[in-house]
mmCIF file of C-alpha atoms and ligand atoms in Angstrom:
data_model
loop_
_atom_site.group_PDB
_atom_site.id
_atom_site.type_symbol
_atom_site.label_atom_id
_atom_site.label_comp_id
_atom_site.label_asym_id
_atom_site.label_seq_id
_atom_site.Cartn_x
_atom_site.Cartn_y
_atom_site.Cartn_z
ATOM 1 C CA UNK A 5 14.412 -0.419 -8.287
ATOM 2 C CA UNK A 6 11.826 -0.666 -11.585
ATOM 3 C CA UNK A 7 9.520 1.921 -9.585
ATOM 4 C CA UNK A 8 9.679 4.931 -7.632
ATOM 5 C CA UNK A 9 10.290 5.884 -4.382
ATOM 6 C CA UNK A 10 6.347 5.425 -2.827
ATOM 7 C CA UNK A 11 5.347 7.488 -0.477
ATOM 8 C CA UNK A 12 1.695 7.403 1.438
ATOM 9 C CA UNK A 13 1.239 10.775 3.108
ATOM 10 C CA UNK A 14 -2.483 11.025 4.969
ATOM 11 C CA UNK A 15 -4.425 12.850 7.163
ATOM 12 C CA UNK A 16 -7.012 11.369 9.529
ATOM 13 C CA UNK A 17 -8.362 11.361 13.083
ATOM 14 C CA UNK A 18 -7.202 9.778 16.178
ATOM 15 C CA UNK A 19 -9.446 7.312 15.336
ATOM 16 C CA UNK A 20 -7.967 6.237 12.084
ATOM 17 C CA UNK A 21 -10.568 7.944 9.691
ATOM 18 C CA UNK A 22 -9.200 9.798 6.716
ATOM 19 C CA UNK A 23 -13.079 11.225 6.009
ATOM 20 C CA UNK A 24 -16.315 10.785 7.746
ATOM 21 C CA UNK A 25 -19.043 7.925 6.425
ATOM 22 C CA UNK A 26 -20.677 11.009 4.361
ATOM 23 C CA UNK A 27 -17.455 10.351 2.422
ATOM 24 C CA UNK A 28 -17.227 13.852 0.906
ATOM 25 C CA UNK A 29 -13.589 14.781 1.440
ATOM 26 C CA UNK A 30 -13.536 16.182 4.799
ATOM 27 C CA UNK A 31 -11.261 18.887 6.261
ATOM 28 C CA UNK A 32 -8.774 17.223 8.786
ATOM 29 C CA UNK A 33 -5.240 19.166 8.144
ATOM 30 C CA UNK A 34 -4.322 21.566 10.191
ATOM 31 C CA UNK A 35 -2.557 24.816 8.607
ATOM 32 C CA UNK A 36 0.470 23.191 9.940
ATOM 33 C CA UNK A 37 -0.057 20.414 7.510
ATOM 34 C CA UNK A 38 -1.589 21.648 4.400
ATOM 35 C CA UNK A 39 1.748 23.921 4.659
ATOM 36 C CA UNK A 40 3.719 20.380 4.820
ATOM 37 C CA UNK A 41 1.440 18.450 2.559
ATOM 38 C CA UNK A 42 2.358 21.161 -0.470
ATOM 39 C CA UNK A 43 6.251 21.174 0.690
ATOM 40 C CA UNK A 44 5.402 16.778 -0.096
ATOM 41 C CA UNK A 45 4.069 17.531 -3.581
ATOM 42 C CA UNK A 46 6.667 19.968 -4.410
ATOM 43 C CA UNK A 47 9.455 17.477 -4.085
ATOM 44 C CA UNK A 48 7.730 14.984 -5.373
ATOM 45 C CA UNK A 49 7.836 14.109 -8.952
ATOM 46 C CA UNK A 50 4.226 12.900 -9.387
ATOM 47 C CA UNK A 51 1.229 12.540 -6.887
ATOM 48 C CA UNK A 52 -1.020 9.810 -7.221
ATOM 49 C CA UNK A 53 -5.035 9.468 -6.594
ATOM 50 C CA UNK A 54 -7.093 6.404 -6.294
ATOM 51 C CA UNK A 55 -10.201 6.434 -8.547
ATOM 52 C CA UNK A 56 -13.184 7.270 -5.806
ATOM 53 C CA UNK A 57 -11.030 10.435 -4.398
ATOM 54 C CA UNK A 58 -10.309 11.460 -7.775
ATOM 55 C CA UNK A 59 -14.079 11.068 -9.382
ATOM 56 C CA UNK A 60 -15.791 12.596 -6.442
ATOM 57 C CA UNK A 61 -13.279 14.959 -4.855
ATOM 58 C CA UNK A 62 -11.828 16.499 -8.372
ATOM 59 C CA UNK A 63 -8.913 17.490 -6.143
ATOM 60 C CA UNK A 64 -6.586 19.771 -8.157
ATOM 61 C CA UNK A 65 -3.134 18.340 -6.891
ATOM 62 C CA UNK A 66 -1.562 21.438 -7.735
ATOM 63 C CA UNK A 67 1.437 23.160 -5.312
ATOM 64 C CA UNK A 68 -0.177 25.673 -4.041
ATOM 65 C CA UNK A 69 2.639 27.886 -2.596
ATOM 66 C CA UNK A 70 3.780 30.298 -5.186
ATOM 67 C CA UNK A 71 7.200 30.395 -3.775
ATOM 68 C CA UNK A 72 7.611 26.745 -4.080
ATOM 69 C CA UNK A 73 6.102 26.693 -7.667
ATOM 70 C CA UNK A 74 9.246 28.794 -8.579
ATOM 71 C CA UNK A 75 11.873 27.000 -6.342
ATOM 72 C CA UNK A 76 10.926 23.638 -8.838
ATOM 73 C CA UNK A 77 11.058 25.929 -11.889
ATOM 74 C CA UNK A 78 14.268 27.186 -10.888
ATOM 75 C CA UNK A 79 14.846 23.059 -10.882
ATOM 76 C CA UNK A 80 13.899 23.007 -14.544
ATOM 77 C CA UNK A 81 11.133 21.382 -13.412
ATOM 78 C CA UNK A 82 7.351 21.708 -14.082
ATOM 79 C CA UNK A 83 5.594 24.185 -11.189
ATOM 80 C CA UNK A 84 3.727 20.821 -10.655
ATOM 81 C CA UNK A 85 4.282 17.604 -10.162
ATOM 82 C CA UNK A 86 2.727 15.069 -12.969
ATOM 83 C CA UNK A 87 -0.900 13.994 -11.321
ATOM 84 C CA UNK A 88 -1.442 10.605 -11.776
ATOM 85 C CA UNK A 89 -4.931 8.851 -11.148
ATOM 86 C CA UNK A 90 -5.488 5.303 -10.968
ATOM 87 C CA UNK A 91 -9.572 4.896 -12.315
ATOM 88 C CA UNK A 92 -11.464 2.000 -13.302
ATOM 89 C CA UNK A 93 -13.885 3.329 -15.330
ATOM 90 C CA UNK A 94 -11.786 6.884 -16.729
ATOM 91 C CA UNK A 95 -15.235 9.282 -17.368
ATOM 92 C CA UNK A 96 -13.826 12.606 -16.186
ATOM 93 C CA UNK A 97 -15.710 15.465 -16.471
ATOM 94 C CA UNK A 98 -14.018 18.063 -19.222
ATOM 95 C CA UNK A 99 -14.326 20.579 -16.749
ATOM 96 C CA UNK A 100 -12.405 19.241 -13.942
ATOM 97 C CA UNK A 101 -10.369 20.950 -11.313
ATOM 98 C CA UNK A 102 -7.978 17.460 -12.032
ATOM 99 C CA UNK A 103 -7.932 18.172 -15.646
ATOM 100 C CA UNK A 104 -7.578 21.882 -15.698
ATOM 101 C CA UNK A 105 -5.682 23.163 -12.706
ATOM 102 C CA UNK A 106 -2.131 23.405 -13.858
ATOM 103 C CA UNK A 107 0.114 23.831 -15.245
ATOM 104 C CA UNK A 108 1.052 19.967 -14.813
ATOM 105 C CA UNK A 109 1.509 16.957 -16.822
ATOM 106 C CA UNK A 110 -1.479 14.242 -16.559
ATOM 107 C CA UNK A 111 -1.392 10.551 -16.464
ATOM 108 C CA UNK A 112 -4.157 8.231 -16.174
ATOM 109 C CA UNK A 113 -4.131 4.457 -15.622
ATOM 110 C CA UNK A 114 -7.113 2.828 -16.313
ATOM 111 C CA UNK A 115 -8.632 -0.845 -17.436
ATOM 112 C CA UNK A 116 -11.241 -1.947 -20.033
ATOM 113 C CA UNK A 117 -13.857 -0.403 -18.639
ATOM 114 C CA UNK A 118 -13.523 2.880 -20.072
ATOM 115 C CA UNK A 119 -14.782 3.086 -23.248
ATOM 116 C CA UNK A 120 -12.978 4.436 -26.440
ATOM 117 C CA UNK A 121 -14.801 7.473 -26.315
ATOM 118 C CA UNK A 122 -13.742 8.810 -23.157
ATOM 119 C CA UNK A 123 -10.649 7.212 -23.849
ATOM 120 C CA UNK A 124 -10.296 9.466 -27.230
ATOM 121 C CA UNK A 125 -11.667 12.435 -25.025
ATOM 122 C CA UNK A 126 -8.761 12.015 -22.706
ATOM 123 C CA UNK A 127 -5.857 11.955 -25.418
ATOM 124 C CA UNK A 128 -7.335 14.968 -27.082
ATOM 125 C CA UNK A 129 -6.879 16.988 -24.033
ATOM 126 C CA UNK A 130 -3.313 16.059 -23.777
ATOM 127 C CA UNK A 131 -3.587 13.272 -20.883
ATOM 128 C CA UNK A 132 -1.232 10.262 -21.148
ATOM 129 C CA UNK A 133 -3.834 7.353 -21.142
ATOM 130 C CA UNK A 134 -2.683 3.545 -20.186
ATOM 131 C CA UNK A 135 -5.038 1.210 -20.465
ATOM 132 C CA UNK A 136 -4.905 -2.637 -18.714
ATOM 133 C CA UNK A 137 -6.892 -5.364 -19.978
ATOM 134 C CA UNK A 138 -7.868 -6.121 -15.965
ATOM 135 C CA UNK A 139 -10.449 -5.499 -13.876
ATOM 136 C CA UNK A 140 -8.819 -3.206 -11.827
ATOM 137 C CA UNK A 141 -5.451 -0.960 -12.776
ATOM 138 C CA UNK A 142 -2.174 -3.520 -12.557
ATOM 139 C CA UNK A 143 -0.396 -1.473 -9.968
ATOM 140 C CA UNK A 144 2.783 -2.805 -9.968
ATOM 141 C CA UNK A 145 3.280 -2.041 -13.984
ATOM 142 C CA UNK A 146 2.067 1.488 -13.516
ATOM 143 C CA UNK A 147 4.582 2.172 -10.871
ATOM 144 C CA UNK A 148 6.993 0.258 -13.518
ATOM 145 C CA UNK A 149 5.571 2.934 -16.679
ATOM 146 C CA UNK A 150 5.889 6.145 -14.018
ATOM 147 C CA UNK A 151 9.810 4.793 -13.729
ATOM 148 C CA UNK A 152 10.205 4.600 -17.322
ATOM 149 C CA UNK A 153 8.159 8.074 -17.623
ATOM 150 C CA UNK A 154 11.107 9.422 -15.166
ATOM 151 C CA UNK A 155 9.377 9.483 -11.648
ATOM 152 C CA UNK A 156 11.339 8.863 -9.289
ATOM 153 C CA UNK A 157 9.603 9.997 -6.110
ATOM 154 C CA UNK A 158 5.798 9.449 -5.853
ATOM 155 C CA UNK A 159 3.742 10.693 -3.676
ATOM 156 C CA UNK A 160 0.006 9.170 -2.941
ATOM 157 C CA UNK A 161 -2.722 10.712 -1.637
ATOM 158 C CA UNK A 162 -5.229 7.942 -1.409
ATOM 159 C CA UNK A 163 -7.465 6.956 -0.615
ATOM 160 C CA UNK A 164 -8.278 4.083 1.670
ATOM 161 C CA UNK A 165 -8.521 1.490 -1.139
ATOM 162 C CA UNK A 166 -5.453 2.419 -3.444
ATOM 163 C CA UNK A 167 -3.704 2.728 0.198
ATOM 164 C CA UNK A 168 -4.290 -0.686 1.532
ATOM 165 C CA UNK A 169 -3.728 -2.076 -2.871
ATOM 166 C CA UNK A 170 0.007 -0.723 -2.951
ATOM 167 C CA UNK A 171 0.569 -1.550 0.662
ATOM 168 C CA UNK A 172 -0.662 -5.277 0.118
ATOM 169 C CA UNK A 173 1.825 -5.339 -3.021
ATOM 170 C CA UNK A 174 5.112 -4.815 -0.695
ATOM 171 C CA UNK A 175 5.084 -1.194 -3.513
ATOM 172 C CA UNK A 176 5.373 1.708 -0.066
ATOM 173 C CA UNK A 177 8.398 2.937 1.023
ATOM 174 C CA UNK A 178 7.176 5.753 3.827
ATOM 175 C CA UNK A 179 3.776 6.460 5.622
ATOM 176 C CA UNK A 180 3.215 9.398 7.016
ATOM 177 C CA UNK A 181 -0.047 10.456 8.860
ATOM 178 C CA UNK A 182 -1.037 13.743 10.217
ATOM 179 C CA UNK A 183 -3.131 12.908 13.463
ATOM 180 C CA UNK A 184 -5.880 15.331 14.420
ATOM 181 C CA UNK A 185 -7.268 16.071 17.387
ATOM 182 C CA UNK A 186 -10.708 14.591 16.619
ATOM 183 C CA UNK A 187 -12.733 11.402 16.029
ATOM 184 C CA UNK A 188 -15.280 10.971 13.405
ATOM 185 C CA UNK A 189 -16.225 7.191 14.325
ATOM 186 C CA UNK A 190 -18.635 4.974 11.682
ATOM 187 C CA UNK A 191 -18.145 1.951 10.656
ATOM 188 C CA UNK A 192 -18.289 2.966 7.454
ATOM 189 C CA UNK A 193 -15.837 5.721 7.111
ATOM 190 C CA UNK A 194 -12.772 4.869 5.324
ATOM 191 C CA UNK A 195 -9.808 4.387 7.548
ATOM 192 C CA UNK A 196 -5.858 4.865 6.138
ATOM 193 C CA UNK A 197 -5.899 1.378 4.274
ATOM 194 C CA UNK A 198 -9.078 -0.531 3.374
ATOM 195 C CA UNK A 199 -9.493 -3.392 0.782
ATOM 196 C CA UNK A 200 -9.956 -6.643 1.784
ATOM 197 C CA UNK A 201 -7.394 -6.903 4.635
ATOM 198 C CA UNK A 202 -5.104 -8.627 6.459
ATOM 199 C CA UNK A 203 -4.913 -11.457 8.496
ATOM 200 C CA UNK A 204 -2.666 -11.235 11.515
ATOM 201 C CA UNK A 205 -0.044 -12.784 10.592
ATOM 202 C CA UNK A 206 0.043 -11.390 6.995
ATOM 203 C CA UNK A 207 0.218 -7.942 9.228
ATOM 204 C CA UNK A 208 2.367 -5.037 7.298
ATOM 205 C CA UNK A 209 5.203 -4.210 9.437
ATOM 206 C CA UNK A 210 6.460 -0.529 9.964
ATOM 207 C CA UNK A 211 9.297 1.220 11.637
ATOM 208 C CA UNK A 212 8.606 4.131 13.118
ATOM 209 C CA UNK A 213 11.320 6.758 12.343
ATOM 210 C CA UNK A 214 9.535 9.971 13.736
ATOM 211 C CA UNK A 215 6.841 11.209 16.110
ATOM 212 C CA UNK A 216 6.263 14.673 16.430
ATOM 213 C CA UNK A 217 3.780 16.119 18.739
ATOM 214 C CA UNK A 218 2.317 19.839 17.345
ATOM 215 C CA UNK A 219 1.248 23.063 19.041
ATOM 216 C CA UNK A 220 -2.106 22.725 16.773
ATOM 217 C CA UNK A 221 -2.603 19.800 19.007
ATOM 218 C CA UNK A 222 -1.924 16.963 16.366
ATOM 219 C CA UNK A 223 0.593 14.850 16.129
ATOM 220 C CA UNK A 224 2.992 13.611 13.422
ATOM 221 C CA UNK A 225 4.179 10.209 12.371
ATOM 222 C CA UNK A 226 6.718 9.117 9.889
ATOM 223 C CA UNK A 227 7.112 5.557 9.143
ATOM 224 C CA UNK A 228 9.427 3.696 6.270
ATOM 225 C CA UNK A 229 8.296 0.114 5.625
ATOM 226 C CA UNK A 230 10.405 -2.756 7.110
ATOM 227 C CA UNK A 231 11.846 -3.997 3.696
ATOM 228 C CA UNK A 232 12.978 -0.716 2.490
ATOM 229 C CA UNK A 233 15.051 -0.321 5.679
HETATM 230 N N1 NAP B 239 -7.650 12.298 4.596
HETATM 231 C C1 NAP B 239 -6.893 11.922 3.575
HETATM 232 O O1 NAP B 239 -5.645 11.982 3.659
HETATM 233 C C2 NAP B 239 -7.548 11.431 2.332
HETATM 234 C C3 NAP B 239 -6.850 11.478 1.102
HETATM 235 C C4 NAP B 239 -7.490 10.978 -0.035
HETATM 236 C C5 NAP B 239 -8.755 10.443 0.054
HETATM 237 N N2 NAP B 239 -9.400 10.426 1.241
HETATM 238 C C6 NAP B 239 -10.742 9.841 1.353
HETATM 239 O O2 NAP B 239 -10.707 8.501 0.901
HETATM 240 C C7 NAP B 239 -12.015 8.155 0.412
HETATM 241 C C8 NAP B 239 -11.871 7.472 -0.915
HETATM 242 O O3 NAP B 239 -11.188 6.260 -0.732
HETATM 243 P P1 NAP B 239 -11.721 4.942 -1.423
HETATM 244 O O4 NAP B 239 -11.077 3.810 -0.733
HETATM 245 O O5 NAP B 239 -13.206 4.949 -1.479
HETATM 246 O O6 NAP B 239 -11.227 5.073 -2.926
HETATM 247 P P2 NAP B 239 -9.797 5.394 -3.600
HETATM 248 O O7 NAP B 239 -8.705 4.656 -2.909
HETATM 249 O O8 NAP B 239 -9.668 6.860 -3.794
HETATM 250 O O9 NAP B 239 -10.024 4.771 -5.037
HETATM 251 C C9 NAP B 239 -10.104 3.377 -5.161
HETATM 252 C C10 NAP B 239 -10.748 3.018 -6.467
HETATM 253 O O10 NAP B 239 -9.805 3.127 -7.557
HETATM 254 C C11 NAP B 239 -10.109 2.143 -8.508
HETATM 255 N N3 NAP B 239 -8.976 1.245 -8.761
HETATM 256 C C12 NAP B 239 -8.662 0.735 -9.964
HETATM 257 N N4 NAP B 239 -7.645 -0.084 -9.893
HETATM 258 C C13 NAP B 239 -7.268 -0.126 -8.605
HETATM 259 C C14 NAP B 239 -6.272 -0.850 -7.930
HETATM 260 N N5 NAP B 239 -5.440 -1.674 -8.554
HETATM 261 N N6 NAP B 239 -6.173 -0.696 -6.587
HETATM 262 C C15 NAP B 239 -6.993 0.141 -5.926
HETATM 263 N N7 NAP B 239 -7.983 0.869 -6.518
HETATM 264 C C16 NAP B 239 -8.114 0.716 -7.861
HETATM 265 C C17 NAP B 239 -11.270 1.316 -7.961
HETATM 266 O O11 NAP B 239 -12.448 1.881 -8.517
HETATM 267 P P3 NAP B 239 -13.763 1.000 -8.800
HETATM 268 O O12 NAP B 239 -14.317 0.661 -7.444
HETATM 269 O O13 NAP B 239 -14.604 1.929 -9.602
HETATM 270 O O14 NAP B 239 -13.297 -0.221 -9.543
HETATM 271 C C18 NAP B 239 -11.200 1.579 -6.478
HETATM 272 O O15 NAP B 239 -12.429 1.449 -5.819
HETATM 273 C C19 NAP B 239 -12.814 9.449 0.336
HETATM 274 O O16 NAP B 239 -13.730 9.507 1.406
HETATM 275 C C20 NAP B 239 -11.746 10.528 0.473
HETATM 276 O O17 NAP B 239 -12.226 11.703 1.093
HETATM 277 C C21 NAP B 239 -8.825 10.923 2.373
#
């Protein structure tokens, strides 16, 4: 394959939502799963953001288990995975959790829209900067430059709209969703995969390869996409 392994890990409600329509990063993992979220970014070789969850959630995508730090430097690895975020527009602030939590190798795919300036602003704090001459970031070459960079198992963290983007492109191998024990409703709350959508027939199939039900009252599924089977 000329991409990595792609793997959509999320955490929403039983009714679908991965945040509530105030759409500022709500809590929905369990201990339970932050635990098994950080075990994810650990083996993974690079975690990947879409560009709303990155510019207004500055989530650090750091491992955040000393003990696993050490297990991937005892890998000659990085304690981190690389973070990878996937922006239109690239103005991060200088100070951001994204930028400065690490120790961790940065990568940012962006288009046009970003202007040499924060472009320049980037590269001087050490951040790998590709830039598409496209509306929006061409997904399947990024996944084809994380390859080359040496990724072989990505992890994504969403949200809805990069989701439903890498899904629609046939580029997911796994799914999985923790399920917690809650709804947040709105019709305006993002849901697992967004975008513009599908019709029925043009309908994503999945195999589901484990359900788990936990004591913390959620339940986990594992999916791998039909084609990858
Ligand atoms: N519970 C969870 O597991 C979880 C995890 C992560 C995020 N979230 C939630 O998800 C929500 C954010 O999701 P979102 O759908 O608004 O945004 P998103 O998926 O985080 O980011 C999408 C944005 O990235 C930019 N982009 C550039 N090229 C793209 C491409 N080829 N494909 C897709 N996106 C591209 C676009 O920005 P422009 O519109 O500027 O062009 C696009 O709107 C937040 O509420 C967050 O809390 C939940």
């Amino acid at each position: 394959m000329d991409r990595p392994y792609v793997h959509i890990n999320v955490a929403m409600t039983a009714d679908g939502k991965i945040d509530t329509f105030q759409r500022k990063g709500a809590a929905i993992s369990s201990e339970r799963d932050k635990e098994r979220v950080d075990q994810l970014r650990a083996a993974a070789d690079a975690v990947m953001v879409g560009g709303r969850t990155l510019l207004d959630e500055d989530p650090k995508l750091t491992v955040k288990s000393e003990a696993l730090r050490a297990e991937r430097v005892r890998r000659r690895l990085s304690p981190n995975p690389i973070k990878v975020g996937i922006v239109t527009e690239a103005i991060l602030k200088t100070g951001s959790d994204f930028l400065n939590t690490g120790p961790a190798n940065i990568v940012i795919f962006t288009t046009r829209w970003t202007s040499k300036h924060h472009i320049s602003l980037l590269k001087s704090r050490g951040v790998d900067v590709y830039v598409d001459n496209t509306e929006k970031v061409d997904l399947p070459k990024s996944l084809e430059t994380l390859k080359q960079l040496g990724v072989e198992r990505l992890m994504v963290e969403g949200g809805a709209t990069l989701n439903f983007e890498l899904l629609r492109l046939g580029l997911v191998d796994e799914v999985t969703a923790y399920v917690a024990p809650m709804i947040f409703g709105g019709a305006n709350a993002p849901t697992m995969a967004a975008g513009s959508g599908l019709e029925r027939g043009e309908a994503i199939p999945l195999k589901l390869v484990d359900a788990e039900t936990w004591d913390d009252g959620g339940v986990f599924l594992k999916y791998i996409l039909e084609r990858s089977i």
